[in-house]
Amino acid sequence: MDFDFYLSTMWSVLKALPLTLEIWFFGIAFGLVIATGLTWLRASGHKFGEYFTRAYVFVFRGSPLLVQLYLIYFGLSQFDFVRHSPILWPILRDPMYCTIVAMALNTAAYESEIFRGALRAVPVGQIEAAKAFGMSAFTRFRLVTLPIALRLALPAYSTEIILMTKATALASVVTIMEMMGTAQKIQHDTFRPIEVLTCAGVIYLLLNLSIARLFAWVEYRLSPHLRPPPEQGQQVKLVPEVL
Amino acid sequence: MEFLSDLKDQVSTAYELLAAGWGVQLLWGIGWTLAVTVVSMLIGAVLGSLVAAAKLSYRGGLRFIGESYTTVFRGEPELLIIYLFYYGGTQVLTGVARSTGSIGSTDILNMPSFLGGVLAVGIISGAYQAEVFRGSFLAIHRGELEAARAYGMSAWLRFRLVIMPQVLRLAVPGLGNVWQLTIKDSALISVTGVAELMLTANKAARSTHHSLLFYTVAGILYLVMTSISTPIFEKAERYTSRSFTRPK
């Protein structure tokens, strides 16, 4: 066992963690914005909105993210108007931005379906009660529909976020030196792929496990009403078991 | 307008390029993609059922192994697993071959790219299939298992007559999802040099400089593959649950 090698590899891969997190964060953030738009379009009840979102979800869920990434990075520059555009070109010639765009568009398709399901799962009785109270549409959404839907969407959303962490590794195929790209480079230099990839794998796994824990904790905090009541005389646990 | 004339040019060159041989290449690519997906699904089915059994076992050690398997292979980036099997396989094979002297001390024995890719995707697929099988098993009515036991059926007979037919029926929708995932994962093994659809599209894009065209065609072909499998799995679901449909 060559501990120095493991340590130095671990350290080099860890130094690329901020870049991975940057891709991850912006991919998720923009994805969330697009997904919100899509969900709104779908829920608005317009025929056009429904067809558009259906087509969007079909295309982005039905094809591999790698194809979408290549299409955005290599494909779109084929258009002259893209290359001459002062706004599009600086984004689409940069592999980093392209990865973020591809990830955001891709995750938005999955997330919009999650949100749609969550909105539909809000009990009708709650909405009727809110209407009976004379709440305006906005208040109803803000105080009743949204909080319930968000809580219902959380488990599926956390799965999607973990899929996104895994997807950041694809940035390495378009030359970004994030964790996977760095691991690839070390592996080619040393020809010790098993050791190097194991180091990277440990970091990815720890990252995903902590994300999963974090979401489990948020879910626990947001659903106190679903927990069994404490037995008579039992101490109420202040720290949830999920942590 | 500039956009439209651009598009028109693209369409007219598209036909020429596809007719000039790239079309046939892409069809071969589809064939390889389907081959990779089917073989990976089969590997995944074997591993998945074993892992599901381990996760449901009453032995703590086996449960731990099963849990670790599904956590690791669902939590790691697919690309990392594929590299691990392809390059790691090369590392192991080279090491073994060098020490037995069947190749020179500076030669490299490469992992066959199809084998490496299929193993990696199969193992990932197995982790997802394990969860599907486990869920289906848990959905079997407890009373049926108890009844089978009360009849004095052996473990094997219970598995063959009670558990397996029902797990297969309940697992069909979940397996449809895993199949779609596996088709999409198969695109990643293009990095190891298996001439499936993604790599063929890559080659075509690089050598003709028409990346937009070939990646769009590849994307459409993936959409065709994933959307054709939906009605097939729906049909399978109807077939396997035909005795459970409500009378009209």
PDB file of N, CA, C and O in Angstrom, chain A residues 204-232:
ATOM      1  N   TYR A 204     -16.732  11.362  -4.440  1.00  0.00           N
ATOM      2  CA  TYR A 204     -18.081  11.475  -5.005  1.00  0.00           C
ATOM      3  C   TYR A 204     -19.110  10.846  -4.067  1.00  0.00           C
ATOM      4  O   TYR A 204     -20.195  11.379  -3.852  1.00  0.00           O
ATOM      5  N   LEU A 205     -18.744   9.687  -3.511  1.00  0.00           N
ATOM      6  CA  LEU A 205     -19.696   8.977  -2.654  1.00  0.00           C
ATOM      7  C   LEU A 205     -19.987   9.781  -1.394  1.00  0.00           C
ATOM      8  O   LEU A 205     -21.145   9.929  -0.990  1.00  0.00           O
ATOM      9  N   LEU A 206     -18.912  10.330  -0.791  1.00  0.00           N
ATOM     10  CA  LEU A 206     -19.114  11.133   0.420  1.00  0.00           C
ATOM     11  C   LEU A 206     -19.967  12.352   0.114  1.00  0.00           C
ATOM     12  O   LEU A 206     -20.861  12.720   0.887  1.00  0.00           O
ATOM     13  N   LEU A 207     -19.713  12.956  -1.047  1.00  0.00           N
ATOM     14  CA  LEU A 207     -20.484  14.130  -1.456  1.00  0.00           C
ATOM     15  C   LEU A 207     -21.960  13.771  -1.565  1.00  0.00           C
ATOM     16  O   LEU A 207     -22.830  14.449  -0.999  1.00  0.00           O
ATOM     17  N   ASN A 208     -22.238  12.669  -2.273  1.00  0.00           N
ATOM     18  CA  ASN A 208     -23.635  12.288  -2.467  1.00  0.00           C
ATOM     19  C   ASN A 208     -24.300  11.854  -1.170  1.00  0.00           C
ATOM     20  O   ASN A 208     -25.470  12.153  -0.946  1.00  0.00           O
ATOM     21  N   LEU A 209     -23.544  11.161  -0.311  1.00  0.00           N
ATOM     22  CA  LEU A 209     -24.132  10.738   0.958  1.00  0.00           C
ATOM     23  C   LEU A 209     -24.469  11.945   1.811  1.00  0.00           C
ATOM     24  O   LEU A 209     -25.517  11.986   2.460  1.00  0.00           O
ATOM     25  N   SER A 210     -23.592  12.983   1.769  1.00  0.00           N
ATOM     26  CA  SER A 210     -23.915  14.142   2.600  1.00  0.00           C
ATOM     27  C   SER A 210     -25.100  14.898   2.031  1.00  0.00           C
ATOM     28  O   SER A 210     -25.918  15.425   2.796  1.00  0.00           O
ATOM     29  N   ILE A 211     -25.209  14.942   0.701  1.00  0.00           N
ATOM     30  CA  ILE A 211     -26.384  15.606   0.109  1.00  0.00           C
ATOM     31  C   ILE A 211     -27.654  14.862   0.514  1.00  0.00           C
ATOM     32  O   ILE A 211     -28.655  15.474   0.909  1.00  0.00           O
ATOM     33  N   ALA A 212     -27.581  13.523   0.461  1.00  0.00           N
ATOM     34  CA  ALA A 212     -28.759  12.725   0.812  1.00  0.00           C
ATOM     35  C   ALA A 212     -29.158  12.970   2.270  1.00  0.00           C
ATOM     36  O   ALA A 212     -30.336  13.132   2.590  1.00  0.00           O
ATOM     37  N   ARG A 213     -28.144  13.022   3.152  1.00  0.00           N
ATOM     38  CA  ARG A 213     -28.407  13.276   4.572  1.00  0.00           C
ATOM     39  C   ARG A 213     -29.053  14.623   4.785  1.00  0.00           C
ATOM     40  O   ARG A 213     -29.997  14.786   5.540  1.00  0.00           O
ATOM     41  N   LEU A 214     -28.522  15.620   4.068  1.00  0.00           N
ATOM     42  CA  LEU A 214     -29.033  16.977   4.200  1.00  0.00           C
ATOM     43  C   LEU A 214     -30.508  17.021   3.820  1.00  0.00           C
ATOM     44  O   LEU A 214     -31.337  17.590   4.551  1.00  0.00           O
ATOM     45  N   PHE A 215     -30.851  16.379   2.710  1.00  0.00           N
ATOM     46  CA  PHE A 215     -32.250  16.377   2.279  1.00  0.00           C
ATOM     47  C   PHE A 215     -33.119  15.593   3.257  1.00  0.00           C
ATOM     48  O   PHE A 215     -34.254  15.983   3.522  1.00  0.00           O
ATOM     49  N   ALA A 216     -32.584  14.490   3.795  1.00  0.00           N
ATOM     50  CA  ALA A 216     -33.348  13.706   4.761  1.00  0.00           C
ATOM     51  C   ALA A 216     -33.661  14.569   5.982  1.00  0.00           C
ATOM     52  O   ALA A 216     -34.763  14.522   6.526  1.00  0.00           O
ATOM     53  N   TRP A 217     -32.688  15.395   6.364  1.00  0.00           N
ATOM     54  CA  TRP A 217     -32.883  16.265   7.514  1.00  0.00           C
ATOM     55  C   TRP A 217     -33.936  17.326   7.221  1.00  0.00           C
ATOM     56  O   TRP A 217     -34.840  17.572   8.030  1.00  0.00           O
ATOM     57  N   VAL A 218     -33.851  17.957   6.033  1.00  0.00           N
ATOM     58  CA  VAL A 218     -34.836  18.975   5.659  1.00  0.00           C
ATOM     59  C   VAL A 218     -36.230  18.362   5.644  1.00  0.00           C
ATOM     60  O   VAL A 218     -37.191  18.933   6.170  1.00  0.00           O
ATOM     61  N   GLU A 219     -36.320  17.145   5.069  1.00  0.00           N
ATOM     62  CA  GLU A 219     -37.602  16.466   4.999  1.00  0.00           C
ATOM     63  C   GLU A 219     -38.157  16.212   6.396  1.00  0.00           C
ATOM     64  O   GLU A 219     -39.341  16.409   6.658  1.00  0.00           O
ATOM     65  N   TYR A 220     -37.256  15.794   7.284  1.00  0.00           N
ATOM     66  CA  TYR A 220     -37.655  15.525   8.669  1.00  0.00           C
ATOM     67  C   TYR A 220     -38.189  16.793   9.330  1.00  0.00           C
ATOM     68  O   TYR A 220     -39.241  16.784   9.974  1.00  0.00           O
ATOM     69  N   ARG A 221     -37.483  17.896   9.110  1.00  0.00           N
ATOM     70  CA  ARG A 221     -37.896  19.159   9.719  1.00  0.00           C
ATOM     71  C   ARG A 221     -39.231  19.647   9.163  1.00  0.00           C
ATOM     72  O   ARG A 221     -40.020  20.254   9.866  1.00  0.00           O
ATOM     73  N   LEU A 222     -39.468  19.382   7.877  1.00  0.00           N
ATOM     74  CA  LEU A 222     -40.669  19.918   7.240  1.00  0.00           C
ATOM     75  C   LEU A 222     -41.910  19.066   7.457  1.00  0.00           C
ATOM     76  O   LEU A 222     -42.995  19.449   7.060  1.00  0.00           O
ATOM     77  N   SER A 223     -41.731  17.872   8.028  1.00  0.00           N
ATOM     78  CA  SER A 223     -42.939  17.048   8.208  1.00  0.00           C
ATOM     79  C   SER A 223     -43.104  16.579   9.647  1.00  0.00           C
ATOM     80  O   SER A 223     -43.171  15.387   9.907  1.00  0.00           O
ATOM     81  N   PRO A 224     -43.179  17.527  10.598  1.00  0.00           N
ATOM     82  CA  PRO A 224     -43.358  17.123  11.998  1.00  0.00           C
ATOM     83  C   PRO A 224     -44.707  16.438  12.222  1.00  0.00           C
ATOM     84  O   PRO A 224     -44.841  15.601  13.104  1.00  0.00           O
ATOM     85  N   HIS A 225     -45.708  16.801  11.367  1.00  0.00           N
ATOM     86  CA  HIS A 225     -47.051  16.253  11.559  1.00  0.00           C
ATOM     87  C   HIS A 225     -47.131  14.792  11.159  1.00  0.00           C
ATOM     88  O   HIS A 225     -48.111  14.130  11.451  1.00  0.00           O
ATOM     89  N   LEU A 226     -46.117  14.283  10.440  1.00  0.00           N
ATOM     90  CA  LEU A 226     -46.170  12.892   9.997  1.00  0.00           C
ATOM     91  C   LEU A 226     -45.456  11.953  10.968  1.00  0.00           C
ATOM     92  O   LEU A 226     -45.496  10.749  10.819  1.00  0.00           O
ATOM     93  N   ARG A 227     -44.781  12.548  11.962  1.00  0.00           N
ATOM     94  CA  ARG A 227     -44.056  11.704  12.912  1.00  0.00           C
ATOM     95  C   ARG A 227     -45.023  11.124  13.932  1.00  0.00           C
ATOM     96  O   ARG A 227     -46.007  11.768  14.288  1.00  0.00           O
ATOM     97  N   PRO A 228     -44.740   9.898  14.386  1.00  0.00           N
ATOM     98  CA  PRO A 228     -45.611   9.332  15.421  1.00  0.00           C
ATOM     99  C   PRO A 228     -45.482  10.161  16.696  1.00  0.00           C
ATOM    100  O   PRO A 228     -44.402  10.669  17.003  1.00  0.00           O
ATOM    101  N   PRO A 229     -46.586  10.315  17.424  1.00  0.00           N
ATOM    102  CA  PRO A 229     -46.512  11.090  18.671  1.00  0.00           C
ATOM    103  C   PRO A 229     -45.633  10.371  19.691  1.00  0.00           C
ATOM    104  O   PRO A 229     -45.561   9.145  19.676  1.00  0.00           O
ATOM    105  N   PRO A 230     -44.954  11.127  20.554  1.00  0.00           N
ATOM    106  CA  PRO A 230     -44.102  10.473  21.561  1.00  0.00           C
ATOM    107  C   PRO A 230     -44.948   9.681  22.545  1.00  0.00           C
ATOM    108  O   PRO A 230     -46.077  10.073  22.854  1.00  0.00           O
ATOM    109  N   GLU A 231     -44.402   8.559  22.998  1.00  0.00           N
ATOM    110  CA  GLU A 231     -45.106   7.747  23.998  1.00  0.00           C
ATOM    111  C   GLU A 231     -45.176   8.527  25.312  1.00  0.00           C
ATOM    112  O   GLU A 231     -44.426   9.476  25.530  1.00  0.00           O
ATOM    113  N   GLN A 232     -46.052   8.089  26.168  1.00  0.00           N
ATOM    114  CA  GLN A 232     -46.166   8.744  27.474  1.00  0.00           C
ATOM    115  C   GLN A 232     -44.831   8.644  28.208  1.00  0.00           C
ATOM    116  O   GLN A 232     -44.272   7.560  28.336  1.00  0.00           O
TER     117      GLN A 232
END
